[in-house]
PDB file of C-alpha atoms in Angstrom:
ATOM      1  CA  ASP N   1     105.410  43.634 128.688  1.00  0.00           C
ATOM      2  CA  HIS N   2     104.171  42.343 132.118  1.00  0.00           C
ATOM      3  CA  ARG N   3     102.974  38.824 130.863  1.00  0.00           C
ATOM      4  CA  HIS N   4     106.043  38.059 129.125  1.00  0.00           C
ATOM      5  CA  PRO N   5     109.073  39.631 131.072  1.00  0.00           C
ATOM      6  CA  THR N   6     112.485  38.788 129.016  1.00  0.00           C
ATOM      7  CA  THR N   7     115.386  37.050 130.999  1.00  0.00           C
ATOM      8  CA  PRO N   8     117.710  38.074 130.173  1.00  0.00           C
ATOM      9  CA  ASP N   9     116.508  41.113 127.961  1.00  0.00           C
ATOM     10  CA  LYS N  10     118.909  40.976 125.033  1.00  0.00           C
ATOM     11  CA  THR N  11     116.522  42.196 122.271  1.00  0.00           C
ATOM     12  CA  THR N  12     118.647  45.456 122.391  1.00  0.00           C
ATOM     13  CA  ALA N  13     122.076  43.734 122.492  1.00  0.00           C
ATOM     14  CA  PRO N  14     124.265  43.028 119.678  1.00  0.00           C
ATOM     15  CA  TYR N  15     123.684  39.862 117.435  1.00  0.00           C
ATOM     16  CA  ASN N  16     126.354  37.460 118.105  1.00  0.00           C
ATOM     17  CA  HIS N  17     125.594  34.178 116.178  1.00  0.00           C
ATOM     18  CA  PRO N  18     127.284  31.277 117.997  1.00  0.00           C
ATOM     19  CA  PRO N  19     129.339  28.560 115.999  1.00  0.00           C
ATOM     20  CA  LYS N  20     127.485  25.463 114.719  1.00  0.00           C
ATOM     21  CA  ASN N  21     129.366  23.371 117.342  1.00  0.00           C
ATOM     22  CA  ALA N  22     127.900  25.400 120.214  1.00  0.00           C
ATOM     23  CA  PHE N  23     124.493  23.702 119.457  1.00  0.00           C
ATOM     24  CA  PRO N  24     123.827  20.109 121.083  1.00  0.00           C
ATOM     25  CA  PRO N  25     123.404  17.306 118.790  1.00  0.00           C
ATOM     26  CA  CYS N  26     119.644  16.818 117.738  1.00  0.00           C
ATOM     27  CA  GLN N  27     117.658  14.622 115.444  1.00  0.00           C
ATOM     28  CA  PHE N  28     115.433  15.517 112.864  1.00  0.00           C
ATOM     29  CA  PRO N  29     112.501  15.938 112.964  1.00  0.00           C
ATOM     30  CA  ASN N  30     112.409  16.683 116.637  1.00  0.00           C
ATOM     31  CA  ALA N  31     115.700  19.059 116.753  1.00  0.00           C
ATOM     32  CA  LEU N  32     113.720  21.940 117.762  1.00  0.00           C
ATOM     33  CA  LYS N  33     111.935  20.133 120.928  1.00  0.00           C
ATOM     34  CA  GLN N  34     115.442  18.518 121.743  1.00  0.00           C
ATOM     35  CA  LEU N  35     116.975  21.933 121.716  1.00  0.00           C
ATOM     36  CA  ILE N  36     114.230  23.503 123.696  1.00  0.00           C
ATOM     37  CA  HIS N  37     114.667  20.680 126.390  1.00  0.00           C
ATOM     38  CA  HIS N  38     118.545  21.138 126.404  1.00  0.00           C
ATOM     39  CA  LEU N  39     118.276  25.055 126.879  1.00  0.00           C
ATOM     40  CA  GLU N  40     115.418  24.396 129.683  1.00  0.00           C
ATOM     41  CA  ARG N  41     117.672  21.927 131.456  1.00  0.00           C
ATOM     42  CA  ARG N  42     120.744  24.319 131.288  1.00  0.00           C
ATOM     43  CA  HIS N  43     118.253  27.300 132.851  1.00  0.00           C
ATOM     44  CA  ARG N  44     117.347  24.892 135.672  1.00  0.00           C
ATOM     45  CA  GLU N  45     120.744  24.132 136.539  1.00  0.00           C
ATOM     46  CA  ASN N  46     121.853  27.758 136.750  1.00  0.00           C
ATOM     47  CA  GLU N  47     118.847  28.537 138.702  1.00  0.00           C
ATOM     48  CA  GLN N  48     119.613  25.638 140.981  1.00  0.00           C
ATOM     49  CA  GLN N  49     123.219  26.664 141.406  1.00  0.00           C
ATOM     50  CA  SER N  50     122.316  30.409 142.285  1.00  0.00           C
ATOM     51  CA  HIS N  51     119.488  29.502 144.945  1.00  0.00           C
ATOM     52  CA  SER N  52     121.750  26.793 146.554  1.00  0.00           C
ATOM     53  CA  PRO N  53     122.612  27.569 150.403  1.00  0.00           C
ATOM     54  CA  SER N  54     126.386  27.627 149.730  1.00  0.00           C
ATOM     55  CA  PRO N  55     126.623  28.697 146.217  1.00  0.00           C
ATOM     56  CA  PRO N  56     129.765  27.099 144.395  1.00  0.00           C
ATOM     57  CA  PRO N  57     132.623  29.623 143.320  1.00  0.00           C
ATOM     58  CA  VAL N  58     131.350  31.800 140.637  1.00  0.00           C
ATOM     59  CA  VAL N  59     132.643  30.280 137.382  1.00  0.00           C
ATOM     60  CA  PRO N  60     131.695  32.298 134.203  1.00  0.00           C
ATOM     61  CA  ASP N  61     129.671  30.451 131.672  1.00  0.00           C
ATOM     62  CA  THR N  62     131.878  30.571 128.660  1.00  0.00           C
ATOM     63  CA  ARG N  63     129.509  28.526 126.722  1.00  0.00           C
ATOM     64  CA  PRO N  64     128.193  30.542 123.720  1.00  0.00           C
ATOM     65  CA  GLN N  65     124.716  31.745 124.293  1.00  0.00           C
ATOM     66  CA  LEU N  66     122.166  29.966 122.168  1.00  0.00           C
ATOM     67  CA  ILE N  67     119.382  32.191 123.508  1.00  0.00           C
ATOM     68  CA  TYR N  68     119.026  35.805 122.002  1.00  0.00           C
ATOM     69  CA  SER N  69     116.115  36.282 124.329  1.00  0.00           C
ATOM     70  CA  SER N  70     113.338  34.710 126.397  1.00  0.00           C
ATOM     71  CA  THR N  71     110.036  34.967 128.103  1.00  0.00           C
ATOM     72  CA  THR N  72     108.269  32.915 130.557  1.00  0.00           C
ATOM     73  CA  GLU N  73     106.380  31.344 127.607  1.00  0.00           C
ATOM     74  CA  PHE N  74     108.966  31.818 124.507  1.00  0.00           C
ATOM     75  CA  LEU N  75     112.414  31.348 123.496  1.00  0.00           C
ATOM     76  CA  CYS N  76     114.101  33.196 120.761  1.00  0.00           C
ATOM     77  CA  VAL N  77     117.157  31.466 119.653  1.00  0.00           C
ATOM     78  CA  TYR N  78     119.882  31.514 117.081  1.00  0.00           C
ATOM     79  CA  ASP N  79     119.257  29.319 114.194  1.00  0.00           C
ATOM     80  CA  LYS N  80     121.724  26.723 113.866  1.00  0.00           C
ATOM     81  CA  TYR N  81     122.026  27.080 110.108  1.00  0.00           C
ATOM     82  CA  PRO N  82     121.628  30.760 109.531  1.00  0.00           C
ATOM     83  CA  LYS N  83     120.222  31.444 106.003  1.00  0.00           C
ATOM     84  CA  ALA N  84     121.067  35.297 106.356  1.00  0.00           C
ATOM     85  CA  LYS N  85     123.257  37.696 108.526  1.00  0.00           C
ATOM     86  CA  ARG N  86     120.657  37.922 110.826  1.00  0.00           C
ATOM     87  CA  HIS N  87     118.518  34.608 111.551  1.00  0.00           C
ATOM     88  CA  LEU N  88     116.785  33.754 114.813  1.00  0.00           C
ATOM     89  CA  LEU N  89     113.952  31.372 115.650  1.00  0.00           C
ATOM     90  CA  LEU N  90     111.096  32.022 118.071  1.00  0.00           C
ATOM     91  CA  LEU N  91     109.999  28.878 119.792  1.00  0.00           C
ATOM     92  CA  PRO N  92     107.222  28.255 122.282  1.00  0.00           C
ATOM     93  CA  ARG N  93     108.474  26.843 125.718  1.00  0.00           C
ATOM     94  CA  PRO N  94     106.819  23.595 127.006  1.00  0.00           C
ATOM     95  CA  CYS N  95     104.345  25.641 129.306  1.00  0.00           C
ATOM     96  CA  SER N  96     103.022  27.341 125.977  1.00  0.00           C
ATOM     97  CA  ALA N  97      99.780  26.503 124.429  1.00  0.00           C
ATOM     98  CA  LEU N  98     101.399  26.600 121.191  1.00  0.00           C
ATOM     99  CA  TYR N  99     104.028  23.805 122.179  1.00  0.00           C
ATOM    100  CA  GLU N 100     102.056  20.820 120.823  1.00  0.00           C
ATOM    101  CA  VAL N 101     101.056  22.780 117.894  1.00  0.00           C
ATOM    102  CA  THR N 102     103.005  21.827 114.560  1.00  0.00           C
ATOM    103  CA  SER N 103     101.896  24.442 112.042  1.00  0.00           C
ATOM    104  CA  LEU N 104      99.545  27.183 111.741  1.00  0.00           C
ATOM    105  CA  ASP N 105      96.943  25.234 110.125  1.00  0.00           C
ATOM    106  CA  ARG N 106      97.013  22.879 113.117  1.00  0.00           C
ATOM    107  CA  LEU N 107      96.068  25.458 115.775  1.00  0.00           C
ATOM    108  CA  THR N 108      92.579  23.954 116.171  1.00  0.00           C
ATOM    109  CA  THR N 109      93.355  20.296 115.578  1.00  0.00           C
ATOM    110  CA  GLY N 110      93.264  18.210 118.490  1.00  0.00           C
ATOM    111  CA  ALA N 111      91.839  20.857 120.698  1.00  0.00           C
ATOM    112  CA  ALA N 112      88.703  18.968 122.317  1.00  0.00           C
ATOM    113  CA  ALA N 113      87.761  22.371 124.009  1.00  0.00           C
ATOM    114  CA  PRO N 114      87.049  25.870 122.988  1.00  0.00           C
ATOM    115  CA  SER N 115      89.056  27.004 125.829  1.00  0.00           C
ATOM    116  CA  VAL N 116      92.184  25.092 124.340  1.00  0.00           C
ATOM    117  CA  VAL N 117      91.373  26.942 121.011  1.00  0.00           C
ATOM    118  CA  ASP N 118      91.158  30.372 123.145  1.00  0.00           C
ATOM    119  CA  ALA N 119      94.627  29.727 124.703  1.00  0.00           C
ATOM    120  CA  ARG N 120      96.296  28.920 121.654  1.00  0.00           C
ATOM    121  CA  MET N 121      95.100  31.774 119.853  1.00  0.00           C
ATOM    122  CA  THR N 122      95.944  34.114 122.822  1.00  0.00           C
ATOM    123  CA  SER N 123      99.382  32.628 122.822  1.00  0.00           C
ATOM    124  CA  LEU N 124      99.725  33.018 119.064  1.00  0.00           C
ATOM    125  CA  ARG N 125      98.892  36.668 119.262  1.00  0.00           C
ATOM    126  CA  SER N 126     101.500  36.957 121.982  1.00  0.00           C
ATOM    127  CA  PHE N 127     104.102  35.095 119.820  1.00  0.00           C
ATOM    128  CA  HIS N 128     103.583  37.314 116.943  1.00  0.00           C
ATOM    129  CA  GLU N 129     104.029  40.654 118.985  1.00  0.00           C
ATOM    130  CA  LEU N 130     107.183  39.405 120.302  1.00  0.00           C
ATOM    131  CA  GLY N 131     108.562  38.295 116.979  1.00  0.00           C
ATOM    132  CA  ARG N 132     107.540  41.626 115.538  1.00  0.00           C
ATOM    133  CA  ARG N 133     109.368  43.405 118.405  1.00  0.00           C
ATOM    134  CA  VAL N 134     112.621  41.330 117.819  1.00  0.00           C
ATOM    135  CA  ALA N 135     112.376  41.852 114.278  1.00  0.00           C
ATOM    136  CA  GLN N 136     112.086  45.744 114.763  1.00  0.00           C
ATOM    137  CA  ARG N 137     114.899  45.731 117.314  1.00  0.00           C
ATOM    138  CA  LEU N 138     117.118  43.995 114.519  1.00  0.00           C
ATOM    139  CA  ASP N 139     116.149  46.002 111.621  1.00  0.00           C
ATOM    140  CA  GLY N 140     118.789  48.508 110.701  1.00  0.00           C
ATOM    141  CA  SER N 141     116.302  50.059 108.526  1.00  0.00           C
ATOM    142  CA  SER N 142     114.107  51.374 111.224  1.00  0.00           C
ATOM    143  CA  GLY N 143     117.083  52.171 113.520  1.00  0.00           C
ATOM    144  CA  GLY N 144     117.562  48.856 115.208  1.00  0.00           C
ATOM    145  CA  VAL N 145     120.928  47.174 115.855  1.00  0.00           C
ATOM    146  CA  GLY N 146     120.935  45.269 112.382  1.00  0.00           C
ATOM    147  CA  GLY N 147     122.973  47.873 110.906  1.00  0.00           C
ATOM    148  CA  GLU N 148     122.378  50.396 108.075  1.00  0.00           C
ATOM    149  CA  GLY N 149     119.906  49.131 105.400  1.00  0.00           C
ATOM    150  CA  MET N 150     119.211  45.670 107.234  1.00  0.00           C
ATOM    151  CA  THR N 151     115.586  44.716 106.711  1.00  0.00           C
ATOM    152  CA  VAL N 152     114.513  42.064 109.080  1.00  0.00           C
ATOM    153  CA  THR N 153     111.158  40.214 108.618  1.00  0.00           C
ATOM    154  CA  THR N 154     109.262  37.363 110.049  1.00  0.00           C
ATOM    155  CA  GLY N 155     107.635  34.318 108.653  1.00  0.00           C
ATOM    156  CA  TYR N 156     106.666  30.674 109.001  1.00  0.00           C
ATOM    157  CA  HIS N 157     107.264  27.537 106.679  1.00  0.00           C
ATOM    158  CA  ALA N 158     104.423  26.943 104.611  1.00  0.00           C
ATOM    159  CA  ILE N 159     104.923  23.129 105.054  1.00  0.00           C
ATOM    160  CA  PRO N 160     107.110  22.997 108.202  1.00  0.00           C
ATOM    161  CA  SER N 161     109.390  20.117 108.334  1.00  0.00           C
ATOM    162  CA  LEU N 162     110.418  20.532 112.517  1.00  0.00           C
ATOM    163  CA  ARG N 163     108.369  20.795 115.258  1.00  0.00           C
ATOM    164  CA  PRO N 164     107.086  22.583 117.140  1.00  0.00           C
ATOM    165  CA  LEU N 165     105.157  25.544 115.327  1.00  0.00           C
ATOM    166  CA  HIS N 166     108.266  28.286 115.093  1.00  0.00           C
ATOM    167  CA  MET N 167     108.552  31.775 113.764  1.00  0.00           C
ATOM    168  CA  HIS N 168     111.818  32.522 111.678  1.00  0.00           C
ATOM    169  CA  ILE N 169     113.200  36.180 112.205  1.00  0.00           C
ATOM    170  CA  ILE N 170     115.366  36.831 109.372  1.00  0.00           C
ATOM    171  CA  SER N 171     117.179  39.516 107.667  1.00  0.00           C
ATOM    172  CA  THR N 172     116.214  39.650 103.807  1.00  0.00           C
ATOM    173  CA  ASP N 173     119.848  39.673 102.689  1.00  0.00           C
ATOM    174  CA  PHE N 174     120.148  35.687 102.690  1.00  0.00           C
ATOM    175  CA  ASP N 175     123.921  36.182 102.582  1.00  0.00           C
ATOM    176  CA  SER N 176     125.079  33.089 104.278  1.00  0.00           C
ATOM    177  CA  ASP N 177     127.051  29.938 103.609  1.00  0.00           C
ATOM    178  CA  CYS N 178     123.835  27.889 104.759  1.00  0.00           C
ATOM    179  CA  VAL N 179     121.637  29.044 101.618  1.00  0.00           C
ATOM    180  CA  LYS N 180     121.381  26.122  99.309  1.00  0.00           C
ATOM    181  CA  THR N 181     121.653  27.273  95.377  1.00  0.00           C
TER     182      THR N 181
END
């Protein structure tokens, strides 16, 4: 998709969930916004190093990758507390019209102008399409990288507890130590 190029495109790469200690410390209920800002800062640092006139010696980044894939508008990250064998979160970046939206029922709240609502709806359609594509690539039942019989779906919390609006991309096995019983 020309509007949302992935950098890097890992949507067909193997799913490699990082350990919990790879995630930065974040405080509830703004943990997702804090994670987004951490990842954006890390991205800017990497960009600055690659564009400096005399680049430092190449030292491989050995930090676990928290980002599964990204576009100019969205980040698809591993969930710190995966509730299944495959669990990702699709998040809007600060440049996205969805970044200040906390839930689906708040898409038009605080939108003073119709142009804001239009921008949010356009962004939401792209958000859904990207989530669907990532889920399809992970879905083993349709030939994705998830493995034989692995079904992957997308969804939102009915009553979200974390900001901003985010989509879960999750396998339906719910096989995880993080699932509360």
